[in-house]
GROMACS .gro file of C-alpha atoms in nm:
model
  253
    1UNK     CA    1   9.497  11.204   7.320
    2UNK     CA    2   9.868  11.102   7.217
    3UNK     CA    3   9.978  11.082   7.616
    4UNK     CA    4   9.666  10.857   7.660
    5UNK     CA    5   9.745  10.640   7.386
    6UNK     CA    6  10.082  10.613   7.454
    7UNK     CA    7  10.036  10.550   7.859
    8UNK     CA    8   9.755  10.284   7.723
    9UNK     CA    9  10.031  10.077   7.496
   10UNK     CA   10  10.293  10.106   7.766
   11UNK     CA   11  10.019   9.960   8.004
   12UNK     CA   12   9.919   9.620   7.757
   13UNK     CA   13  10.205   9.462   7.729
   14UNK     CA   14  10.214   9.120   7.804
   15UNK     CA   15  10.256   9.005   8.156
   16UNK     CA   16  10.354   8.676   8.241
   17UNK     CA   17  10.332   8.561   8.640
   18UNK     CA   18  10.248   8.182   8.657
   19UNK     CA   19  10.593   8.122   8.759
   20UNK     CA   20  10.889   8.272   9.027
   21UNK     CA   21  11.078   8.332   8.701
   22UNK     CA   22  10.859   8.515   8.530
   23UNK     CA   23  10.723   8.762   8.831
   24UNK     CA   24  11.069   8.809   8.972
   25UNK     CA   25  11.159   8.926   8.547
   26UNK     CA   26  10.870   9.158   8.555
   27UNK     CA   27  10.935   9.358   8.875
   28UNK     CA   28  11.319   9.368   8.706
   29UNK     CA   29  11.146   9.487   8.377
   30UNK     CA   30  10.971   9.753   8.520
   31UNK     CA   31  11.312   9.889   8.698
   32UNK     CA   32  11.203   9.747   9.051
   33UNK     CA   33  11.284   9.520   9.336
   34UNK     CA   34  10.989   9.279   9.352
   35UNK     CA   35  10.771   9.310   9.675
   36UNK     CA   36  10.887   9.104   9.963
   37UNK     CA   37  10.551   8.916   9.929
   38UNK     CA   38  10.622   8.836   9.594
   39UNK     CA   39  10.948   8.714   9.655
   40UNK     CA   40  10.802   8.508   9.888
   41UNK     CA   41  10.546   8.312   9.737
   42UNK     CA   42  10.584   8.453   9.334
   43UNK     CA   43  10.455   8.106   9.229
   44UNK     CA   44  10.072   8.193   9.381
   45UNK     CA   45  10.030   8.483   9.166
   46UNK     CA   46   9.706   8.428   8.919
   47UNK     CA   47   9.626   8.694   8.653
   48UNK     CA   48   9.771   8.758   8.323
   49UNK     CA   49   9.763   9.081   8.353
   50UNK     CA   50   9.763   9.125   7.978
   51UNK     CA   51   9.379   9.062   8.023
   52UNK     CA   52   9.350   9.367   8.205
   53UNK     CA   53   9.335   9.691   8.066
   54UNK     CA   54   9.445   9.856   8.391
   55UNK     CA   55   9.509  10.230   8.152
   56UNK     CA   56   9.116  10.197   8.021
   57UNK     CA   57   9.003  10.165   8.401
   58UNK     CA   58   9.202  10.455   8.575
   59UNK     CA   59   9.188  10.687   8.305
   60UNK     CA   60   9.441  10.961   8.360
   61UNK     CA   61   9.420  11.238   8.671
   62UNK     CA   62   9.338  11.591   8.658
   63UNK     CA   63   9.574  11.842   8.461
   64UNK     CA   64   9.767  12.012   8.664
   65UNK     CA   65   9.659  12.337   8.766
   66UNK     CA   66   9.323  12.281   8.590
   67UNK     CA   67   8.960  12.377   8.766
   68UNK     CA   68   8.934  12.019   8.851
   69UNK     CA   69   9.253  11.970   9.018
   70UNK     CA   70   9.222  12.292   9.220
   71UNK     CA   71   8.874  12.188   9.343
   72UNK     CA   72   9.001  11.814   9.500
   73UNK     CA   73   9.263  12.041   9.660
   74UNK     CA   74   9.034  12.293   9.781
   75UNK     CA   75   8.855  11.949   9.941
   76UNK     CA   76   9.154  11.770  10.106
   77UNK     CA   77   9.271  12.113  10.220
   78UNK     CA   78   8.911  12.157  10.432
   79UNK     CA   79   8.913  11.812  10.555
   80UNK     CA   80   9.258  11.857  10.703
   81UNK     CA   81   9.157  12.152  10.840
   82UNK     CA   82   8.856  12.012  11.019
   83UNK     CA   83   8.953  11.647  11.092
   84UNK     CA   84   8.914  11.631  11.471
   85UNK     CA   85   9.182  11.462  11.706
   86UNK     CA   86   8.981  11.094  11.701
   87UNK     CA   87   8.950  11.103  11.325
   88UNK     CA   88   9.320  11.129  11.279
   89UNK     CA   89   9.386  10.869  11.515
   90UNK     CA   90   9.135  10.618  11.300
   91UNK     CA   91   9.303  10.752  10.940
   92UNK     CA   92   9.664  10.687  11.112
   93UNK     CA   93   9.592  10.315  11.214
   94UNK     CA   94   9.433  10.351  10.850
   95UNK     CA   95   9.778  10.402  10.710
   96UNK     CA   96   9.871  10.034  10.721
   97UNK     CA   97   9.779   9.826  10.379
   98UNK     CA   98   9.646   9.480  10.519
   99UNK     CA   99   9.329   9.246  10.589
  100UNK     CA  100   9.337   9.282  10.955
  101UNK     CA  101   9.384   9.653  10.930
  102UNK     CA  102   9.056   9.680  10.701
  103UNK     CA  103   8.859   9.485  10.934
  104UNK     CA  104   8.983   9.655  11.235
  105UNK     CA  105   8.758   9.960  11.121
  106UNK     CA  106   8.423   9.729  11.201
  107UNK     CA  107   8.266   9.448  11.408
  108UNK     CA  108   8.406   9.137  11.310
  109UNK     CA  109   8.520   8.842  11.489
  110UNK     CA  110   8.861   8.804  11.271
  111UNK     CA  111   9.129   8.787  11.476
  112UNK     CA  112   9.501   8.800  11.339
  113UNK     CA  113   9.739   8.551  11.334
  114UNK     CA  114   9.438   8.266  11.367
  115UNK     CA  115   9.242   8.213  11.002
  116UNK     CA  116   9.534   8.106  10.840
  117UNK     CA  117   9.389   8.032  10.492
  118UNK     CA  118   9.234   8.307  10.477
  119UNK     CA  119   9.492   8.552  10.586
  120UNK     CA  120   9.719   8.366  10.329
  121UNK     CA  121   9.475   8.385  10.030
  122UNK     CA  122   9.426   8.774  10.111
  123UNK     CA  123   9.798   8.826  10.067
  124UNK     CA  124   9.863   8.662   9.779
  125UNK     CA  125   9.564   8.856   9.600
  126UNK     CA  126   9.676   9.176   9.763
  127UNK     CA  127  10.023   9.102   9.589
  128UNK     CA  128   9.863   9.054   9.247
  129UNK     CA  129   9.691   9.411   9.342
  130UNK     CA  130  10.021   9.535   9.411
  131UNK     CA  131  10.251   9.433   9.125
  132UNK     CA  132   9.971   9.566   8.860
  133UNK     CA  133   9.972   9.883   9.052
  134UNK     CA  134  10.366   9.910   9.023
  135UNK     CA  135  10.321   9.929   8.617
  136UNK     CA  136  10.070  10.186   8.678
  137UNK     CA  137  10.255  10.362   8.877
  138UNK     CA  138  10.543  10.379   8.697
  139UNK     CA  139  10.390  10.565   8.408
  140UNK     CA  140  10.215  10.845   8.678
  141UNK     CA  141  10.362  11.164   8.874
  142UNK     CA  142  10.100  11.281   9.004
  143UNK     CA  143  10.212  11.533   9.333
  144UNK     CA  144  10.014  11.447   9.655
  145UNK     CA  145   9.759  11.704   9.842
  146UNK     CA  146  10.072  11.747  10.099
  147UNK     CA  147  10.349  11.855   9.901
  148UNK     CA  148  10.148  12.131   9.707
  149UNK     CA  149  10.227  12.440   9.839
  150UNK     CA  150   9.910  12.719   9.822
  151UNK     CA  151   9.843  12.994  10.088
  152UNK     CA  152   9.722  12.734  10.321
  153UNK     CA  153   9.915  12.398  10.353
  154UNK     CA  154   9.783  12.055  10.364
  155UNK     CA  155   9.885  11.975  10.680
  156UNK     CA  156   9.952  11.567  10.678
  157UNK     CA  157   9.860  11.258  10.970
  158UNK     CA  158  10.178  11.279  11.217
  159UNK     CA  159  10.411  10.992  11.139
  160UNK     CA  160  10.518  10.790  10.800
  161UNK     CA  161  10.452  11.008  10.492
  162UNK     CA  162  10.368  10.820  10.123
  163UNK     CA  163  10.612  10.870   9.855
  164UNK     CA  164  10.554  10.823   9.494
  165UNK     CA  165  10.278  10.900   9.294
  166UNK     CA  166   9.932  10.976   9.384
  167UNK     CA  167   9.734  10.841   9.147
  168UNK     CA  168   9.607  10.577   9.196
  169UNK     CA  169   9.555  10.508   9.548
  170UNK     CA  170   9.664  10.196   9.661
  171UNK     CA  171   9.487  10.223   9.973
  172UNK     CA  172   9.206  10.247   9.784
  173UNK     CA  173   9.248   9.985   9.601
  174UNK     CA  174   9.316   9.698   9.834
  175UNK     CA  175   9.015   9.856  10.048
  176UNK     CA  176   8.798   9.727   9.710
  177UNK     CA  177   8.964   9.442   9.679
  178UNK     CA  178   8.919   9.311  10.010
  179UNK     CA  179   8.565   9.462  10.017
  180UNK     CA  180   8.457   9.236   9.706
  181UNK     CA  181   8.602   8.914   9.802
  182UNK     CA  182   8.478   8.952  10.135
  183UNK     CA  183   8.135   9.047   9.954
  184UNK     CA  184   8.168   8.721   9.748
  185UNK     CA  185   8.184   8.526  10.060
  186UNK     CA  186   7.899   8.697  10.266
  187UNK     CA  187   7.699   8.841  10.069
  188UNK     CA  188   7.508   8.985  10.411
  189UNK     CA  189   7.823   9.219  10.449
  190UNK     CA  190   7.736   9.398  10.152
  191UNK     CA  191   7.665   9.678  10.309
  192UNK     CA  192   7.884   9.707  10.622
  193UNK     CA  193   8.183   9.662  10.398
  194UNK     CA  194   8.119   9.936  10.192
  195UNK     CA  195   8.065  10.138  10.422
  196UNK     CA  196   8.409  10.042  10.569
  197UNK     CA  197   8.591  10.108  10.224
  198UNK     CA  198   8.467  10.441  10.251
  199UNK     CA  199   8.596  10.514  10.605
  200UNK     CA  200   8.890  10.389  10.483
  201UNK     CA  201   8.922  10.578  10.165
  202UNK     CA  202   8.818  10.894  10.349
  203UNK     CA  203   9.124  10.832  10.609
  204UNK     CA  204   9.341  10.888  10.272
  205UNK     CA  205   9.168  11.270  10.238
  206UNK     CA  206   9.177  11.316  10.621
  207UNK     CA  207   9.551  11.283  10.638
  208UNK     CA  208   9.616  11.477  10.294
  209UNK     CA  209   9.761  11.185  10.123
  210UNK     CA  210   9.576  11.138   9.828
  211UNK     CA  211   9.267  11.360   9.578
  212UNK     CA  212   8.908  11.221   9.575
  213UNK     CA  213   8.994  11.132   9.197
  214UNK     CA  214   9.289  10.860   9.318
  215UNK     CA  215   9.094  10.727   9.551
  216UNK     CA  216   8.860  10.699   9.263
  217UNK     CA  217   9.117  10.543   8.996
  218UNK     CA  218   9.233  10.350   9.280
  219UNK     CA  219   8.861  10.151   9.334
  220UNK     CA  220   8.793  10.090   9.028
  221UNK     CA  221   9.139   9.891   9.002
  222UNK     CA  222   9.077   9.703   9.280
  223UNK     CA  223   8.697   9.551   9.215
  224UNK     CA  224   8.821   9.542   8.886
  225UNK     CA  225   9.118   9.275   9.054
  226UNK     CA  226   8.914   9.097   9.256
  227UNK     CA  227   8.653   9.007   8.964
  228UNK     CA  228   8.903   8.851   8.775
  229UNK     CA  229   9.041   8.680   9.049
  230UNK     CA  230   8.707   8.561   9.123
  231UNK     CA  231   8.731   8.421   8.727
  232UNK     CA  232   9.081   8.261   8.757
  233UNK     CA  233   8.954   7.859   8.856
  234UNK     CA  234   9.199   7.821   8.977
  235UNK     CA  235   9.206   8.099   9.269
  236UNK     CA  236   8.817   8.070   9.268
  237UNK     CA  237   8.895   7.660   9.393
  238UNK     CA  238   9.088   7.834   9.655
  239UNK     CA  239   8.870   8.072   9.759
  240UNK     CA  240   8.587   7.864   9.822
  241UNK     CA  241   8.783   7.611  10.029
  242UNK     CA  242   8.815   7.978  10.286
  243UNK     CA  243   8.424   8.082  10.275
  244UNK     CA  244   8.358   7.881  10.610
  245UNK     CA  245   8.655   8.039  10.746
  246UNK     CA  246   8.546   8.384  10.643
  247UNK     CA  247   8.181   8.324  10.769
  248UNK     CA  248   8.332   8.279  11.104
  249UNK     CA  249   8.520   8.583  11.117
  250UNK     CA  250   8.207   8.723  11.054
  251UNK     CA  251   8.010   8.534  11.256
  252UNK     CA  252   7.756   8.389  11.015
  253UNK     CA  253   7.631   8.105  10.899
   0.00000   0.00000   0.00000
């Protein structure tokens, strides 16, 4: 109860980004170098994320060696085991964090580099996403599926491996994200994009990156984002200006 508590106080302190000053002092604040995006375009960031209670929506992961936490290993290790040669392909393209990425796993008519706005507007709320999950996880250690050992390794997707924490999943998290905007703007998607957050999510257990309970932690952030994104006015103003755009990337009306 006292590591909750504490890892809930760390996780309310107030956080100030409606101006390049302010983000760039909270990235230095938390002991890192701010995101490229953010140093970028710092002054677009919305939330105060003192509104949002990011500890009382992730909870805290498994113990450590407890029944739980041997059971989502027990998981990833049998999906790595069984993931065919096609499936890792999909979870490697998976790997990369970003709009075109996401949509790349269904039928859309989005095409990169063309709807600008929207493209832009996805970024700048995937930052936000991003610099709320750096406080998070700051205050977690939580070792991934691959660098357990047991009798039987996780054996991870070829290529780039994720350091840091497990929990949350940011992958995860900017799948929900992305999935509720886009919801917001078509609601007709509903159902096609969450079924693409869980392909997505699942690429995360294929490749032995992440536990079903980060992945988890990791939605819950992310819807929980995009809502009060969706609240700001003033990103809300924005957002509606893109829901033509959107509709044809998705080719409806």
């Amino acid at each position: 109860m006292m590591r909750a508590a504490r890892f809930r106080h760390a996780l309310l302190r107030p956080v100030h980004l409606r101006k390049a000053l302010a983000g760039v002092a909270l990235a230095l604040s938390l002991g890192l170098a701010a995101p490229a995006s953010a140093q970028q375009r710092p002054y677009l960031l919305w939330l105060d994320g003192s509104k949002l209670d990011i500890a009382h929506i992730i909870g805290l992961p498994p113990a450590q060696n407890s029944p739980e936490a041997k059971t989502e290993f027990e998981q990833v290790q049998q999906l790595t085991l069984n993931r065919t040669p096609e499936r890792e392909k999909q979870a490697i393209a998976d790997q990369r964090q970003g709009l075109v990425n996401f949509l790349n796993g269904m039928e859309t008519n989005y095409v990169d580099n063309t709807h600008r706005e929207v493209r832009l507007l996805f970024r700048e709320a995937q930052v936000e996403l991003g610099i709320l999950l750096k406080s998070v996880h700051r205050l977690t250690s939580r070792t991934r599926p691959f660098q357990l050992w047991s009798k039987v390794r996780v054996k991870p997707c070829p290529g780039a491996r994720p350091e840091g924490t497990s929990f949350p999943s940011a992958h995860a998290a900017t799948a929900a994200l992305y999935a509720e905007l886009l919801k917001a703007a078509v609601p007709s998607m509903a159902d096609k994009l969450e079924e693409r957050v869980k392909s997505y999510d699942e690429s995360r257990l294929i490749c032995g990156f992440h536990f079903p309970s980060d992945l988890v932690a990791g939605d819950k952030v992310g819807r929980a984002v995009a809502k009060a994104l969706l609240a700001e006015r003033a990103f809300k103003a924005r957002f509606d200006e893109t829901i033509p755009e959107i509709k044809v990337a998705f080719g409806v009306k």
